[in-house]
XYZ file of C-alpha atoms in Angstrom:
272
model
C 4.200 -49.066 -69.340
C 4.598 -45.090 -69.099
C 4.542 -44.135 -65.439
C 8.287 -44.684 -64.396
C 7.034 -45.761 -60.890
C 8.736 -47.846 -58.429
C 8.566 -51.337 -58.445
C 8.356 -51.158 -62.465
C 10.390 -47.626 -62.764
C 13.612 -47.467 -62.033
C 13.684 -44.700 -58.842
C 10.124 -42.487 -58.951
C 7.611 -42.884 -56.225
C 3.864 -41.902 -56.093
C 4.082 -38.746 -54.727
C 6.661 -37.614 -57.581
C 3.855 -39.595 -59.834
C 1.556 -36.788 -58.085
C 4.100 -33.968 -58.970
C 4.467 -34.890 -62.967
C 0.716 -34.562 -63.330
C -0.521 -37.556 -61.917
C -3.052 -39.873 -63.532
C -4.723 -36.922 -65.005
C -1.421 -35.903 -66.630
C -0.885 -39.700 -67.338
C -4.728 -39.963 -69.253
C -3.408 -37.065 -71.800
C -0.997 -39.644 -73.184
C -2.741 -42.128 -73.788
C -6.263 -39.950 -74.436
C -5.960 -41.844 -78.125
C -6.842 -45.108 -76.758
C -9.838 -43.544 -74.240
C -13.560 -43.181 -75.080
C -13.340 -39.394 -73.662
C -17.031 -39.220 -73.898
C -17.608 -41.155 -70.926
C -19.623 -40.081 -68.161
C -17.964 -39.453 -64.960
C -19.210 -38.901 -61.111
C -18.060 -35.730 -61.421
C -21.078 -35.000 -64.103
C -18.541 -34.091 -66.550
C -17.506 -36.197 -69.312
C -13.510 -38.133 -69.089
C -12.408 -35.539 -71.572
C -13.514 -32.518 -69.680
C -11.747 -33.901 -66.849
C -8.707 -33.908 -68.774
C -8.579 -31.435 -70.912
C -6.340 -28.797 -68.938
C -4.261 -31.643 -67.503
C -0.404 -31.778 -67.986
C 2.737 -33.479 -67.420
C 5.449 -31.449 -65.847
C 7.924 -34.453 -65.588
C 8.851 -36.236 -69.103
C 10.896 -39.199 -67.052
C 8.138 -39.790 -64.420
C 5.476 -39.988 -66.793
C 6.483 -41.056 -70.411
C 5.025 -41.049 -73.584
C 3.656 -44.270 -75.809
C 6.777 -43.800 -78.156
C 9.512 -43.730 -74.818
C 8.088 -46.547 -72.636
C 10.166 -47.743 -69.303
C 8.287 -51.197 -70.534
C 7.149 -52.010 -74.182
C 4.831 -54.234 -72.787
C 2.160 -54.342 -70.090
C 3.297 -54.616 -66.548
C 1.636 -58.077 -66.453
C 1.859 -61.520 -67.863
C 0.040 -64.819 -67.802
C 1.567 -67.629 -67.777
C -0.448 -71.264 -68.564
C 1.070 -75.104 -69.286
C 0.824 -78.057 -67.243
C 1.862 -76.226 -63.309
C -0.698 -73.862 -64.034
C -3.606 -74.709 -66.099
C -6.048 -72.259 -65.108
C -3.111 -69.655 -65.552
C -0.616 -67.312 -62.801
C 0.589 -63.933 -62.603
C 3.710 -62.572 -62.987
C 4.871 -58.627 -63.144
C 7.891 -58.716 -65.673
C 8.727 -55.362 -65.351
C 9.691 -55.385 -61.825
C 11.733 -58.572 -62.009
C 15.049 -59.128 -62.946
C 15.267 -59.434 -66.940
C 17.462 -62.741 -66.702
C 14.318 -64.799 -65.353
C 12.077 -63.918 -68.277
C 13.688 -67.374 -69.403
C 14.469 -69.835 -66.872
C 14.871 -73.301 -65.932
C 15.890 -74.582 -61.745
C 15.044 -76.796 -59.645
C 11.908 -76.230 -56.935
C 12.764 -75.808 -53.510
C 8.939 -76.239 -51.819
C 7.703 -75.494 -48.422
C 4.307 -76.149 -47.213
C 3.506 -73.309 -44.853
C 4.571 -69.840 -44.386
C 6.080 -70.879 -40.787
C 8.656 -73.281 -42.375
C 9.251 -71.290 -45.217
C 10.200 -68.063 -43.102
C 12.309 -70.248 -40.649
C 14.040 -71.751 -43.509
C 14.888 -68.541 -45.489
C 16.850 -67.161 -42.407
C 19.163 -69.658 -41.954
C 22.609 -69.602 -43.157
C 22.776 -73.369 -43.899
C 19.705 -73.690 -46.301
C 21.098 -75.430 -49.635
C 19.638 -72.605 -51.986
C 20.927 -71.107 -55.031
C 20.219 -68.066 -57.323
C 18.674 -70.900 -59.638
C 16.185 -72.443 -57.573
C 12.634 -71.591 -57.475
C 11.403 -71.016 -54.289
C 7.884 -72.293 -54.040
C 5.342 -71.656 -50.674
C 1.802 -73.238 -51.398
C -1.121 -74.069 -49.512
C -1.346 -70.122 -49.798
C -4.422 -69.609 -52.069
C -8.603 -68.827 -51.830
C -8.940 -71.940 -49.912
C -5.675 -72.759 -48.654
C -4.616 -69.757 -46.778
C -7.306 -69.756 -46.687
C -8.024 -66.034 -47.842
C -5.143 -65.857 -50.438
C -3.119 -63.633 -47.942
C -0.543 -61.589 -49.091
C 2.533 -64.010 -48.975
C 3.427 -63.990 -52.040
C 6.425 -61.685 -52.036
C 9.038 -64.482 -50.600
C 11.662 -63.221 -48.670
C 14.949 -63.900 -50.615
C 17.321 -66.070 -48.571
C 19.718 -64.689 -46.288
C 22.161 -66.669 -47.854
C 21.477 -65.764 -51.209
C 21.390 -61.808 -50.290
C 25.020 -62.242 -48.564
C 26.218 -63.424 -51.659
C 24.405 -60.262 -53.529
C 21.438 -61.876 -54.745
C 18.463 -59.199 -55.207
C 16.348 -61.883 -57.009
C 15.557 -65.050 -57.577
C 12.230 -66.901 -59.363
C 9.435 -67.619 -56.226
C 6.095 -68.995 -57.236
C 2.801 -69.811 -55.000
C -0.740 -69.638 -54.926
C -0.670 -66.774 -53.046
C -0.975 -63.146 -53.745
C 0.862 -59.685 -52.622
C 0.972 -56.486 -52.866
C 1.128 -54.555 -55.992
C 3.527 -51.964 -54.922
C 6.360 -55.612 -54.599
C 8.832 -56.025 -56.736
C 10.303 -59.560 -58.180
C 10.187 -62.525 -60.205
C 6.963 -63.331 -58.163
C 5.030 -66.127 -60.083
C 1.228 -65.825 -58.309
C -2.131 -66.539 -58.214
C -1.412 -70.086 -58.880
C -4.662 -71.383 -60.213
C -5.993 -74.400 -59.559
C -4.238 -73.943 -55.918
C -1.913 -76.804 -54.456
C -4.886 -77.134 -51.564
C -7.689 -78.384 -54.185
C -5.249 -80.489 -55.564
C -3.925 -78.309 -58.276
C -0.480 -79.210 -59.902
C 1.456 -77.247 -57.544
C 0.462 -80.109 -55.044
C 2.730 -82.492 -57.173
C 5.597 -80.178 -56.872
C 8.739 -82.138 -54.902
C 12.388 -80.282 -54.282
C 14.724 -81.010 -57.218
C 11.929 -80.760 -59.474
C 12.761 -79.017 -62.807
C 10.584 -76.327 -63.310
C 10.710 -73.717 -66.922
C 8.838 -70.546 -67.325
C 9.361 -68.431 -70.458
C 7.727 -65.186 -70.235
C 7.832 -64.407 -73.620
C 6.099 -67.728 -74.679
C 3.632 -67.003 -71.802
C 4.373 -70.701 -70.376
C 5.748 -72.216 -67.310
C 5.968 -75.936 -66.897
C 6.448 -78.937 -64.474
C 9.741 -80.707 -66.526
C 8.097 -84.473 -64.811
C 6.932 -87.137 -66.970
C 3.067 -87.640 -67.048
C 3.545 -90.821 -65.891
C 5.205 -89.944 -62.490
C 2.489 -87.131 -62.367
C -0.453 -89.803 -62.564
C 1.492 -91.717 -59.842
C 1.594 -88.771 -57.421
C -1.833 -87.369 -57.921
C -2.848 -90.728 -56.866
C -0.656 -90.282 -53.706
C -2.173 -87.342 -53.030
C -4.208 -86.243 -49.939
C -6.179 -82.666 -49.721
C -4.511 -80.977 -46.202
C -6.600 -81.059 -43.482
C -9.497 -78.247 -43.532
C -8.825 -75.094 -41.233
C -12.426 -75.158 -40.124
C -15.252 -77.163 -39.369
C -18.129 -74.501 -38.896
C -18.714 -70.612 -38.847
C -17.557 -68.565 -40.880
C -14.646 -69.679 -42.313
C -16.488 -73.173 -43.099
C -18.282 -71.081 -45.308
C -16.042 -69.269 -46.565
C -13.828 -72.047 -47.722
C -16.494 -74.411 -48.805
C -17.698 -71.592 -51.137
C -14.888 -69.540 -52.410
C -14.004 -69.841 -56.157
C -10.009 -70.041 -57.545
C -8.511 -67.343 -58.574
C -9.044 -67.219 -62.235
C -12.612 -67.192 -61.548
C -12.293 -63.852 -59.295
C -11.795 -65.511 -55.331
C -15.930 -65.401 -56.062
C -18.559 -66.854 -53.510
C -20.038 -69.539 -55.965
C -23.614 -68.551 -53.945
C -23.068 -64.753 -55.403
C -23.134 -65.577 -59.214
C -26.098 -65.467 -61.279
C -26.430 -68.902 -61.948
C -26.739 -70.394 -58.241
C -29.955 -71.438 -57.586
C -33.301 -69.477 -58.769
C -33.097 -65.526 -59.023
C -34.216 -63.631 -56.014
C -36.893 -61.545 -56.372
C -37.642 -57.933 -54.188
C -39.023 -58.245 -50.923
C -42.574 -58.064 -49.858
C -43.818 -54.922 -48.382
C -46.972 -55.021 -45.773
């Protein structure tokens, strides 16, 4: 990670990004790893493109060899809470939930979540993980962009700037924190995230690329078999369609009817 941007730098912005050289000026560092022969819309090649690009700002944009992250800004994380895998942005999150085991504090809808977070009496600590689902393709539906959880009041009057929040939900990529996302399969299918109940031990390890439901399989059998899929947001139009069709999110948020392999191939039309 070279471009010392905020959320994963430390105190750039894009527009100093845009002073340093900008992605131009960025591409000359890493021109190494680039197939500079590419074509480009502007009819020139990448490395024509680049070739009188520079960096005027060593801290904003860094080289390979002084990274403000050794690794990429990304991680996915798989193991039995997410089998189809979530997101998490370890370089904008506070280091000391790389590792980390608390129990889940789990809301059901934005609404109650919001309300909740604002009051002074919610039993919350640094070491919970705050969980919103129901969020995702289908359950939002439309995977909105809750995904950045407010912190608790509480928690920020005691000085908290972070704490571990996970859902099957997505947000912005200019948000910062130790956002677990893209939940996949999503709590509204019946995904894992579904069995989630407050108290719940729940261990993610960054490094290991794993996070993990700490419930015996047992008591996970039982509740699946307790479980009911939420009541559908729509019965026809649009949004019947959209939810009856859209894919999870490690398959894209896809319309199943768009891929290749839905029904026979569709020829051109017929001109008379």
């Amino acid at each position: 990670m070279i471009a010392n941007v905020r959320p994963s730098g430390d105190k750039y912005l894009m527009e100093d990004f845009f002073y340093a050289g900008g992605l131009p000026g960025l591409m000359t560092r890493i021109k190494d790893y680039l197939h500079l022969d590419a074509m480009t819309i502007t009819g020139k090649t990448l490395g024509e493109n680049i070739a009188n690009a520079e960096v005027y700002n060593d801290d904003v944009i860094r080289t390979t060899k002084d990274p403000i992250y050794a690794e990429g800004a990304l991680a996915v994380l798989k193991g039995n809470l997410a089998p189809d895998g979530c997101v998490i942005k370890p370089s904008a999150c506070d280091p000391r939930f790389l590792k980390h085991s608390g129990p889940a504090l789990v809301f059901d809808d934005y609404t109650s979540m919001k309300k909740a977070v604002d009051s002074d009496d919610l039993d919350v600590t640094a070491d919970h993980v705050l969980i919103l689902r129901n969020a995702g393709p289908q359950g939002g539906p439309g995977m909105p962009e809750w995904g950045m959880l407010p912190m608790p009041k509480k928690l920020l009057k005691q000085g908290h700037r972070d704490m571990v929040r996970l859902s099957d939900a997505r947000m912005s990529g200019t948000s910062y924190g130790a956002c677990i996302l893209h939940v996949s399969p999503e709590s509204y299918v019946g995904g894992p995230l579904a069995l989630v109940r407050n108290g719940d031990q729940i261990t993610l390890d960054v490094a290991a690329r794993t996070i993990n439901l700490d419930v015996p399989e047992a008591e996970l059998a039982k509740r699946r078999a307790e479980w009911k899929q939420p009541e559908r947001h729509y019965e026809r139009g649009y949004g019947w369609m959209f939810t009856k069709h859209i894919k999870q999110a490690n398959e894209g948020c896809d319309f199943d009817f768009l891929q290749t392999d839905f029904g026979a191939p569709v020829g051109e039309p017929e001109i008379h």
